[in-house]
Coordinates of C-alpha atoms and ligand atoms in Angstrom, one line a residue:
X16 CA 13.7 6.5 26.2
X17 CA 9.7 5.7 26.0
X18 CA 8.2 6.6 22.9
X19 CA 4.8 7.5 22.4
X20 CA 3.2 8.4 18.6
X21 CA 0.5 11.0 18.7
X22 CA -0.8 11.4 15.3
X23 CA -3.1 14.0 14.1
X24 CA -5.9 12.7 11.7
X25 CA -9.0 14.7 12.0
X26 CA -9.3 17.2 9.7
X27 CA -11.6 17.1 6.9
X28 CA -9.1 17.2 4.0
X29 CA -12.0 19.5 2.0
X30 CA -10.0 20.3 -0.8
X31 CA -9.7 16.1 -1.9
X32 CA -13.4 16.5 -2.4
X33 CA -14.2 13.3 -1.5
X34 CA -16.4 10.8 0.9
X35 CA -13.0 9.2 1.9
X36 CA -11.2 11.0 5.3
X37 CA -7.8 12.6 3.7
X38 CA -5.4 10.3 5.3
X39 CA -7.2 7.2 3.6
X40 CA -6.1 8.3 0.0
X41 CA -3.7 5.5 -0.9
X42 CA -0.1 5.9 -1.4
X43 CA 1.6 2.9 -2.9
X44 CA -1.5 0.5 -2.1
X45 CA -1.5 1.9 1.7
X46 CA -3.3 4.3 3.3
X47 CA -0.8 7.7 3.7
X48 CA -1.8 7.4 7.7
X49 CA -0.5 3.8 7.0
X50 CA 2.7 5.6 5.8
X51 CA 3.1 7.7 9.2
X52 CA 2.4 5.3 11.2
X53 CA 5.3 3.1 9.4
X54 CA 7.9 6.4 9.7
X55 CA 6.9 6.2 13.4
X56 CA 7.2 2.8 14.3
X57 CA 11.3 3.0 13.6
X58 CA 11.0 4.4 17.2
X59 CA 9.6 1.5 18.7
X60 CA 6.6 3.2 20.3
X61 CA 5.3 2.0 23.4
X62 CA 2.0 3.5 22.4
X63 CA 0.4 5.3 18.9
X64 CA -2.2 7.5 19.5
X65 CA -4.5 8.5 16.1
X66 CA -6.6 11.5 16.5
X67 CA -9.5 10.9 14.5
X68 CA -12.4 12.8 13.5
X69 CA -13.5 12.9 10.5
X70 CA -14.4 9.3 9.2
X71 CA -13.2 8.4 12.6
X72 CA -14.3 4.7 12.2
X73 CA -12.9 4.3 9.1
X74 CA -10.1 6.0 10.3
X75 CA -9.8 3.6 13.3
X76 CA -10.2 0.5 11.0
X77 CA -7.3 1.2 8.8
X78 CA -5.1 1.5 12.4
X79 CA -6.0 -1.2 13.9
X80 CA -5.4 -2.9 10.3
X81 CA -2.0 -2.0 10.4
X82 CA -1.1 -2.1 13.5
X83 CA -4.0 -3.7 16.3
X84 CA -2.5 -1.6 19.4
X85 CA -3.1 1.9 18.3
X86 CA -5.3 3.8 19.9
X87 CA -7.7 6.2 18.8
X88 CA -8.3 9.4 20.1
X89 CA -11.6 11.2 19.0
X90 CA -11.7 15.2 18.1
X91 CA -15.0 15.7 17.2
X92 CA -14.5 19.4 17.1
X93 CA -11.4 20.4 14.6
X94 CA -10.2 23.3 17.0
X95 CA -6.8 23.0 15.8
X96 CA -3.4 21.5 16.3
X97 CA -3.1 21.9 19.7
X98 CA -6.2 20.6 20.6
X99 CA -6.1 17.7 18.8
X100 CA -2.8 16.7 20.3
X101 CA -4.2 17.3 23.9
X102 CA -7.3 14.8 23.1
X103 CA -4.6 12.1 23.1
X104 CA -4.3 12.8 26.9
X105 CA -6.4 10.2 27.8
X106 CA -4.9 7.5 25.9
X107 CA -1.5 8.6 27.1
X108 CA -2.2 8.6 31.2
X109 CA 0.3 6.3 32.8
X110 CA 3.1 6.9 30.0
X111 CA 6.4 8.3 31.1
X112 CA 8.6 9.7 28.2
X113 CA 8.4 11.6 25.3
X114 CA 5.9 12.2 22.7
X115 CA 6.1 12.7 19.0
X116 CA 3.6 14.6 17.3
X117 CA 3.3 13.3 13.4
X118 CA 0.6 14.5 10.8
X119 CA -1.3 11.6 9.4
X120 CA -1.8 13.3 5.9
X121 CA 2.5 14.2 5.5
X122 CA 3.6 10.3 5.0
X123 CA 7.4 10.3 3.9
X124 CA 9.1 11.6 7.1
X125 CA 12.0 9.5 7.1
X126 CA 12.7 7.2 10.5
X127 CA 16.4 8.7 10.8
X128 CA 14.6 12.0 10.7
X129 CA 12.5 11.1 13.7
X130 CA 15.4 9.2 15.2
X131 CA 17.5 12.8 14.9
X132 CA 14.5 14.6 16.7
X133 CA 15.2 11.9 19.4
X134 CA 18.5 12.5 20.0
X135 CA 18.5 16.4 19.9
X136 CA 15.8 15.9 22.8
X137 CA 18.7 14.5 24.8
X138 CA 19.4 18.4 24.9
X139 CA 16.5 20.3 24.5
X140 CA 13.2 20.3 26.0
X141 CA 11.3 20.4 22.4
X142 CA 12.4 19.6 19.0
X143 CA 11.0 21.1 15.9
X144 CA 10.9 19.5 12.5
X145 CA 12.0 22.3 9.9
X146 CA 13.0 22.8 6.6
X147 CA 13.9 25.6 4.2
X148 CA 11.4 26.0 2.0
X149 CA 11.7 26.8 -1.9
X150 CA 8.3 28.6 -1.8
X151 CA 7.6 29.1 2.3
X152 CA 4.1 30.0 1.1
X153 CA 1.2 29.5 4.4
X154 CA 3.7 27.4 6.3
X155 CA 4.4 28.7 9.9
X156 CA 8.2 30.5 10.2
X157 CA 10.1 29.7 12.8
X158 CA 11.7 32.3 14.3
X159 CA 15.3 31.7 15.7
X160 CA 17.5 33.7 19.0
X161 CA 20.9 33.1 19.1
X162 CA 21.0 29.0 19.3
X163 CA 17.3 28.7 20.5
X164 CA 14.1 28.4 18.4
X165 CA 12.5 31.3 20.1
X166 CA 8.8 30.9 18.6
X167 CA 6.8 29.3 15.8
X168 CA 4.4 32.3 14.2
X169 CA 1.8 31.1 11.8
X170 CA 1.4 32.7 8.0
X171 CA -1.6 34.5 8.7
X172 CA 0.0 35.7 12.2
X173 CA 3.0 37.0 10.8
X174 CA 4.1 40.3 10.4
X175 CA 6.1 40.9 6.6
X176 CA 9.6 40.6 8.0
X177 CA 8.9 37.4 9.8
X178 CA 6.9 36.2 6.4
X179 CA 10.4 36.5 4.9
X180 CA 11.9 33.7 7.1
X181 CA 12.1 30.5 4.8
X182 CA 12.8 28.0 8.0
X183 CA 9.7 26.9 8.1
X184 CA 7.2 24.5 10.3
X185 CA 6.8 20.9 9.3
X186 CA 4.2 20.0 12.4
X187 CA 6.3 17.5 13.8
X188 CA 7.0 17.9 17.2
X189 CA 8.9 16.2 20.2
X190 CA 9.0 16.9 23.9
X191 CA 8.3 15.1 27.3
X192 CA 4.8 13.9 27.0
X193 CA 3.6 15.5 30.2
X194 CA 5.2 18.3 29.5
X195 CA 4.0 18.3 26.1
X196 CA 0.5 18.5 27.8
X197 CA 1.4 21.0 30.2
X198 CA 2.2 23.5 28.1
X199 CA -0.4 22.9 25.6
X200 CA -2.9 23.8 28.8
X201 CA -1.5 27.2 28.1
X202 CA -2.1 27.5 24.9
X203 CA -4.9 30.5 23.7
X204 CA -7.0 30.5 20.9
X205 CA -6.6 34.2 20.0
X206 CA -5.4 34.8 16.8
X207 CA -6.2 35.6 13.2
X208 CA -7.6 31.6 12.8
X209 CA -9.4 31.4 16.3
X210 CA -7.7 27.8 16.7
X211 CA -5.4 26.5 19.2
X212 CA -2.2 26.4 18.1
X213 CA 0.2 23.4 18.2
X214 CA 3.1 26.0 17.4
X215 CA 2.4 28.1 20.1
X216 CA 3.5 25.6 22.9
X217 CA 7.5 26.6 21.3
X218 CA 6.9 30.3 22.8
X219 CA 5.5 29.2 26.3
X220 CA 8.3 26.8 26.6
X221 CA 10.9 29.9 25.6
X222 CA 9.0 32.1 28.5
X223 CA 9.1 29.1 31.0
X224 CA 12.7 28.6 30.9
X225 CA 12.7 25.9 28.9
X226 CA 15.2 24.8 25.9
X227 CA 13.8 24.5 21.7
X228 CA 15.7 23.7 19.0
X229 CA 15.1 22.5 15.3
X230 CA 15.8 19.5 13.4
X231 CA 16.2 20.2 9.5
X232 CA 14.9 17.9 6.7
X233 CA 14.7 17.8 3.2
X234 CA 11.2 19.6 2.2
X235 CA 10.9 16.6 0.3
X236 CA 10.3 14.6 3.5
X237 CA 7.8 17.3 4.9
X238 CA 5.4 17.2 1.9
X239 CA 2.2 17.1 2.8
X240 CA -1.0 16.0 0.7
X241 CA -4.1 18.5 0.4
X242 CA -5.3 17.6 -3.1
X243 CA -5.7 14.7 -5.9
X244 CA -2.8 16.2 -7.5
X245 CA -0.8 16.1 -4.5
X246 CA -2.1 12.8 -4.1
X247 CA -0.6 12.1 -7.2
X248 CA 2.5 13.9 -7.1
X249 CA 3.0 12.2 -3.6
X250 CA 2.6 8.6 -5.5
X251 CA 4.9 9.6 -8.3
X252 CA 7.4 10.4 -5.6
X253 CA 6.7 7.0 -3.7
X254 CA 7.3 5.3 -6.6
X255 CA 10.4 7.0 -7.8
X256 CA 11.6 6.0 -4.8
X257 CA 10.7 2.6 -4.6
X258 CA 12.3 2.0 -8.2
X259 CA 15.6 3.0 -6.7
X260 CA 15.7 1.1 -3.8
X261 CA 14.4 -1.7 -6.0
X262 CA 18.2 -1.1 -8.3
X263 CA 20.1 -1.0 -5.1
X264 CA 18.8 -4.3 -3.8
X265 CA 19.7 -5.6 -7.2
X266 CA 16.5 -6.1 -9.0
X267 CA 16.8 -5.6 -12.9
X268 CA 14.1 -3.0 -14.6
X269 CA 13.8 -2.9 -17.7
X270 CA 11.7 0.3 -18.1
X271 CA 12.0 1.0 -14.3
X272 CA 9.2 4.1 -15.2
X273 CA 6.5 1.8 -16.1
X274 CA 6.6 -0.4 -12.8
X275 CA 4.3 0.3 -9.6
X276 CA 5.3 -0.9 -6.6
X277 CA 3.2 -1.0 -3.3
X278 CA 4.3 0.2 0.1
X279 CA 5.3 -3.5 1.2
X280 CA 6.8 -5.2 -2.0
X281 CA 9.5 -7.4 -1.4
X282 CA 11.5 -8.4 -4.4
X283 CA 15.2 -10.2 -4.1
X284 CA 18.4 -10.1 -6.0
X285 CA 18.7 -10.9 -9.7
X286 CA 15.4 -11.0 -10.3
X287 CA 14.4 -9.6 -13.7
X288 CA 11.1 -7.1 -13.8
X289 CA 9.8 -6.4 -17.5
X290 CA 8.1 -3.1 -18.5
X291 CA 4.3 -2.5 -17.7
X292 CA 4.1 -4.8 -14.4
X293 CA 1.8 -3.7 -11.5
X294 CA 2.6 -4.7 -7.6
X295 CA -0.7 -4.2 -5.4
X296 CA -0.2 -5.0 -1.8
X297 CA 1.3 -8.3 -0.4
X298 CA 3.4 -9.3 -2.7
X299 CA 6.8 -10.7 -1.9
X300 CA 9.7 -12.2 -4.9
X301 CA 12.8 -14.2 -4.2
X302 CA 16.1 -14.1 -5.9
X303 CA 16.3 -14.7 -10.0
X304 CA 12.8 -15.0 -10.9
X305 CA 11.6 -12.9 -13.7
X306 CA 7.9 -10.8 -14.4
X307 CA 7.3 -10.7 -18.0
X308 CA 5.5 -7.5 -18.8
X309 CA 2.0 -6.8 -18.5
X310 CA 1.9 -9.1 -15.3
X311 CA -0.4 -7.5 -12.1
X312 CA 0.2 -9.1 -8.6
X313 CA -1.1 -8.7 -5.7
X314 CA -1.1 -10.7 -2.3
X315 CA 1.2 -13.4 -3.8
X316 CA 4.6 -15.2 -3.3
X317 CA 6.6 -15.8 -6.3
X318 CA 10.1 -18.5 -5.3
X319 CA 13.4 -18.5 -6.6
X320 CA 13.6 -19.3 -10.7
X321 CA 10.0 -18.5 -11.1
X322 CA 8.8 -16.9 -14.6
X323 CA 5.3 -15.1 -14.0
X324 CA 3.8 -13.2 -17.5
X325 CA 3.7 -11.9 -20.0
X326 CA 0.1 -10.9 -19.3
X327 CA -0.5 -13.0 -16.0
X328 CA -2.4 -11.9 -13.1
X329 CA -1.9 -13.8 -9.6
X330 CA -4.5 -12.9 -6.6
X331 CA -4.1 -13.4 -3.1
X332 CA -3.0 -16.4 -2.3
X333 CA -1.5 -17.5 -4.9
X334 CA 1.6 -19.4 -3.7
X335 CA 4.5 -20.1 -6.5
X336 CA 7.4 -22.9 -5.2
X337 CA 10.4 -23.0 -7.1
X338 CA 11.1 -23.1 -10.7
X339 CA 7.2 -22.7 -11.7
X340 CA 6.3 -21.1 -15.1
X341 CA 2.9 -19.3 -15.7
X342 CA 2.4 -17.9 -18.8
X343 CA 0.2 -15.5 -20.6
X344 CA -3.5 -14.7 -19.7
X345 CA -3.6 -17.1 -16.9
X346 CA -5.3 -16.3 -13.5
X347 CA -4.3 -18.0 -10.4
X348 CA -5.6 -17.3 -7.0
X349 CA -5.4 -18.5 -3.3
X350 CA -3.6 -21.8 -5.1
X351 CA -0.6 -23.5 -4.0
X352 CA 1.8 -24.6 -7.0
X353 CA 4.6 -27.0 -6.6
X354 CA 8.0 -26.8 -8.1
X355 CA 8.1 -26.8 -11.6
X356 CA 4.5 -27.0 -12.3
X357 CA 3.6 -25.4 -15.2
X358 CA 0.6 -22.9 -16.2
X359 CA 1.2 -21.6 -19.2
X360 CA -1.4 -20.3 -21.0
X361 CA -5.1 -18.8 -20.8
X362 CA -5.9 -20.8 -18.2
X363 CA -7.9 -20.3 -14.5
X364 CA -6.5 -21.9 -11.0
X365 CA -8.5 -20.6 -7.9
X366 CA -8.6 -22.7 -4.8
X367 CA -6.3 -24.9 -5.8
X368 CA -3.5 -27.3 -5.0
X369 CA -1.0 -28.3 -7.9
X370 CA 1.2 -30.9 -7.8
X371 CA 5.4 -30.8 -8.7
X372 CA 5.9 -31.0 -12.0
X373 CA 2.0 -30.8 -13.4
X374 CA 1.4 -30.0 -16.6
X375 CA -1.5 -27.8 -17.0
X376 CA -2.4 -27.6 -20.3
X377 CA -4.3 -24.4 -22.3
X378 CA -7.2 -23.4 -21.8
X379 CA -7.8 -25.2 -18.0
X380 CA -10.4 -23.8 -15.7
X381 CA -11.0 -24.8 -12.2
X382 CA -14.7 -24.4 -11.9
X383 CA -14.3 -23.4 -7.8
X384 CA -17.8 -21.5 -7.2
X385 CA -20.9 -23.0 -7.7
X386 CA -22.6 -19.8 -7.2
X387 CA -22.9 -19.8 -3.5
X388 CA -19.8 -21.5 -1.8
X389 CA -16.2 -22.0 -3.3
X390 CA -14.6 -25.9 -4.0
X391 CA -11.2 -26.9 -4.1
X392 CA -9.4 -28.8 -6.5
X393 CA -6.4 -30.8 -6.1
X394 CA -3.9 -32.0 -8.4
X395 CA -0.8 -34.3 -8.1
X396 CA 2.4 -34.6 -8.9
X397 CA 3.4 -35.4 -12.7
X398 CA 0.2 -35.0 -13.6
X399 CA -1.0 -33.8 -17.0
X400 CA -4.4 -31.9 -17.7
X401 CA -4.9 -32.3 -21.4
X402 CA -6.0 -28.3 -23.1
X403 CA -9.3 -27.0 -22.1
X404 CA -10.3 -29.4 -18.9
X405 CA -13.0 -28.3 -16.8
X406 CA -12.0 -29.1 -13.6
X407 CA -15.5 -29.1 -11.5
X408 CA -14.5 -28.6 -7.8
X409 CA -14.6 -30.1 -5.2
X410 CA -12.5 -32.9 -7.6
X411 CA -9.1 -34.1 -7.4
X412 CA -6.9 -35.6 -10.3
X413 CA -4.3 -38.0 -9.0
X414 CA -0.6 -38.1 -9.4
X415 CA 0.9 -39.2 -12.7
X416 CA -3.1 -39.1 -14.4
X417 CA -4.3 -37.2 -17.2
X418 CA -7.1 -35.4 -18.4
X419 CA -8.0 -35.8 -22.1
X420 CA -8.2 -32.4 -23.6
X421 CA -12.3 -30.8 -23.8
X422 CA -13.4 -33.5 -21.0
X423 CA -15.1 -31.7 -18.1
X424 CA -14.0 -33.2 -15.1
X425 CA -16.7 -34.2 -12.2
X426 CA -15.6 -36.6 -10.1
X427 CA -12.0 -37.7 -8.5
X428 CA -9.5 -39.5 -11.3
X429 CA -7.1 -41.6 -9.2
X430 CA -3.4 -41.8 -9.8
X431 CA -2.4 -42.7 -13.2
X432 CA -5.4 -43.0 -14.7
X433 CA -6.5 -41.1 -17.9
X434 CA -9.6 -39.7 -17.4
X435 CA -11.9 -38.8 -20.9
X436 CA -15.1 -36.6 -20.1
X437 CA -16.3 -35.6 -23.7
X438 CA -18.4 -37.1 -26.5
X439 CA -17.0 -39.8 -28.9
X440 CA -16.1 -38.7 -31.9
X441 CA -18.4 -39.2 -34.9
X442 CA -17.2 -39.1 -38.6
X443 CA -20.0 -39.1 -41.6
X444 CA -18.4 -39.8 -44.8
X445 CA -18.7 -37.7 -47.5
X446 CA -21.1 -35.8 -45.1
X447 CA -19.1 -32.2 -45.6
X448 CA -18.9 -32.3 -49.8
X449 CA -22.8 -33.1 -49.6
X450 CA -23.6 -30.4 -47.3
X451 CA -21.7 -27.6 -49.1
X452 CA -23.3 -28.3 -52.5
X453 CA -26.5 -28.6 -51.2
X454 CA -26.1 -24.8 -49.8
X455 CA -24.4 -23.4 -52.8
X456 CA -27.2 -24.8 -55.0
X457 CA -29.8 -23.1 -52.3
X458 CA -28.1 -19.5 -52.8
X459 CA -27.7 -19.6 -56.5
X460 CA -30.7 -19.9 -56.5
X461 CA -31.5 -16.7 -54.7
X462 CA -33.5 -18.0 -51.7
Ligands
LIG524 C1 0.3 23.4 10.4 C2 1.2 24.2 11.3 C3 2.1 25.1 10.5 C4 3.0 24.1 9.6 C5 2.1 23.3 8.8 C6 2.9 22.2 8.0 C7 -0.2 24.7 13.3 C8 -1.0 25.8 14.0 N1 0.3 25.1 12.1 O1 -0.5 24.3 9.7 O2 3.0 25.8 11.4 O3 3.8 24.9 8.8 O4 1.1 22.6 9.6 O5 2.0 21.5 7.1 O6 0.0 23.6 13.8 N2 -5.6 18.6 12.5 C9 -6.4 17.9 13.4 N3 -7.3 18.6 14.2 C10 -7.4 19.9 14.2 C11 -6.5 20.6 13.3 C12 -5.7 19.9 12.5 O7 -6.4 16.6 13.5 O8 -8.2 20.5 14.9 C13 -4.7 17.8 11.7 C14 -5.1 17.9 10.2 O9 -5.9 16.9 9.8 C15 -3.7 17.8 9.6 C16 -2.8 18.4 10.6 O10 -3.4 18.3 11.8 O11 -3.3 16.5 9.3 C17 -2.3 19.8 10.3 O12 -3.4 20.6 10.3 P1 -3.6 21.8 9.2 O13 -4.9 22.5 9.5 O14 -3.4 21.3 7.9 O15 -2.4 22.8 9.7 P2 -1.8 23.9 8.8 O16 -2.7 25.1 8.8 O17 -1.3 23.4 7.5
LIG525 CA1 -1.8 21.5 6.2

């Protein structure tokens, strides 16, 4: 069956005190509405609905980064769930099938969750997402009859025995879209909050004739983020999680507590990850390469037999064949190394293209940005850049040439050529004896 995704974005999120809309905190690198929308897509949506409101434009930019078809739907008004789900209406005219309501700011639902949802809708008009709650606190109970999920009633609703219900209300929601909209037209907005109540459709549907039934989860999956310290208990979660599924696929970490992964990291089988390593966004590792600690990545792609670190930091684009070796305080960025070249220490490479097998000594800096645009430098295969080369893009260095070490490299060295950009040495005999006396004499004599 047709699936659409209608996710609910607007609210404020006041109690993250903060310029950025709540679902734009970052889990793992990726916005936690990135993380909804990802749960989602395991349904194969034919369309995603966001309902934004606050920081809608942000909101919408983050979307469409992630995923160019959504389609945003704007609330300018936070009257509650149920009218932010029927401001998708628009968006969803034309669409036959059924409609899953997701909150943007609750981002670990997990896709066999959802795909359990769609499946019990092959027998019930609407599925609830629920879970037994340790502490059921403010969440909304729902209230079972017999087989049937007879009504959601909202904490501040409730009367005390239905407070002591611990099924509670996750917020996610499936049913037929159009009917989905249909009964949300009956939907009222008196009670204690004055809002219109998602939860309220279950009741209608009940009084209509229509079948509900709940889906249970793990809470776990349900947790939703209000606060920085939820933010932060939500990361530490994503993490833990990300460290075991990194174990299962056969990835090796030493201290598995001190390594951040980001929502995207791909990292293959036998490769070796040292304590105190950092994965931003974009970063993808092949079998049996190893990340010495200290190493930050982001945006990168590290081959097969690679070593990366201790203390190495690669930037988008930074593009490692096989059996390349970068060592300790080097920096590369949007580069392109060939197999076996080696970087290994304290060294720069931006724009760059390396040859197989280079050698690039200590201390090497590509000198890309001339303060307005960004030069490329290109080096070739077997080639050898002696310690401490200023490489002065736009320049290439051919294959099999060198670079003598301190030269500052301006213009092209063709292949097999050394090239020697530094002053000629100068020795003055003696010079060095002279000077010290002369100095010693000058401060016994207390000047
Ligand atoms: C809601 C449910 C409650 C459930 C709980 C789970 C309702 C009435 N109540 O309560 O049963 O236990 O979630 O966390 O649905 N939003 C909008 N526009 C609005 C209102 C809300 O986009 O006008 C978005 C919010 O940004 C948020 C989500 O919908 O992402 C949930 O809204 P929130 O106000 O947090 O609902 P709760 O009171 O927590
Ligand atoms: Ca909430």
């Amino acid at each position: 069956m047709a699936t659409a995704l209608i996710i609910l974005a607007a609210g404020m999120g006041t109690r993250m005190n903060s310029d950025t809309p709540k679902v734009l905190h970052l889990i793992g690198g990726a916005p936690m509405l990135v993380h909804a929308m990802k749960s989602g897509a395991a349904l194969e949506p034919a369309r995603t609905v966001v309902v934004a409101g606050h920081g809608a434009q942000a909101v919408e930019k983050a979307a469409a980064a992630y995923d160019p078809a959504t389609m945003i739907a704007l609330q300018t008004e936070q009257l509650g769930t149920a009218h932010a789900v029927a401001q998708a209406r628009q968006a969803l005219e034309g669409f036959e099938g059924d409609a899953i309501v997701l909150y943007g700011d609750t981002p670990f639902i997990r896709p066999e969750t959802l795909a359990a949802m769609s499946a019990a809708r092959l027998t019930h008009d609407v599925v609830v997402l629920g879970f037994e709650a340790a502490d059921p606190g403010r969440y909304g109970r729902l209230i079972m009859k017999a087989d049937q999920l007879d009504r959601i009633v909202e904490f501040k609703d409730a009367t005390s025995e239905e407070r002591s219900v611990t099924l509670c209300n996750s917020g996610v929601i499936a049913a037929d879209a159009a009917t989905l909209f249909k009964l949300i037209d009956a939907v009222g907005n008196e009670n204690a909050a004055g809002e219109y109540y998602l939860t309220d459709i279950v009741g209608i549907a009940r009084k209509q004739g229509l079948t509900a039934t709940v889906v249970r989860c793990d809470e776990a999956e349900t947790l939703g983020i209000n606060s920085r310290t939820e933010l932060a208990g939500a990361e530490a979660l994503f993490q833990a999680c990300a460290r075991a599924t990194a174990q299962s696929d056969g990835v090796t970490l030493t201290a598995p507590e001190t390594v951040f992964f980001a929502h995207d990291t791909v990292i293959g089988r036998d490769t070796i990850i040292e304590p105190n390593v950092v994965f931003g966004p974009g970063v993808s590792v092949e079998s049996g390469a190893t990340i010495r600690a200290f190493s930050h990545l982001e945006g990168c792609h590290i081959s097969r037999g690679c070593v990366v670190g201790p203390y190495a930091r690669l930037r988008p684009g930074a593009e490692l064949a096989e059996n390349v070796k970068v060592g300790n305080f080097v920096e590369i960025k949007n580069a392109q190394i060939d197999e076996g070249a080696k970087v290994n220490h304290l060294s720069y490479v931006g724009d760059a293209d390396i040859g197989a097998r280079a050698n690039i000594g200590a201390g090497t800096i590509t000198c890309n940005y001339d303060g307005v645009f960004k030069h490329k430098t290109t080096i070739g295969t077997d080639a050898f850049i002696g310690s401490n080369t200023m490489l002065v893009a736009p320049v290439s260095v051919g294959d099999a040439a060198m670079t003598g070490s301190g030269s500052v490299i301006t213009r092209d060295v063709p292949d097999g050529d050394l090239a020697v950009a530094r002053a000629r040495q100068d020795n003055r005999a003696g010079f060095a004896v002279r000077l010290f006396e002369k100095l010693r004499a000058k401060k016994a004599k207390g000047a």
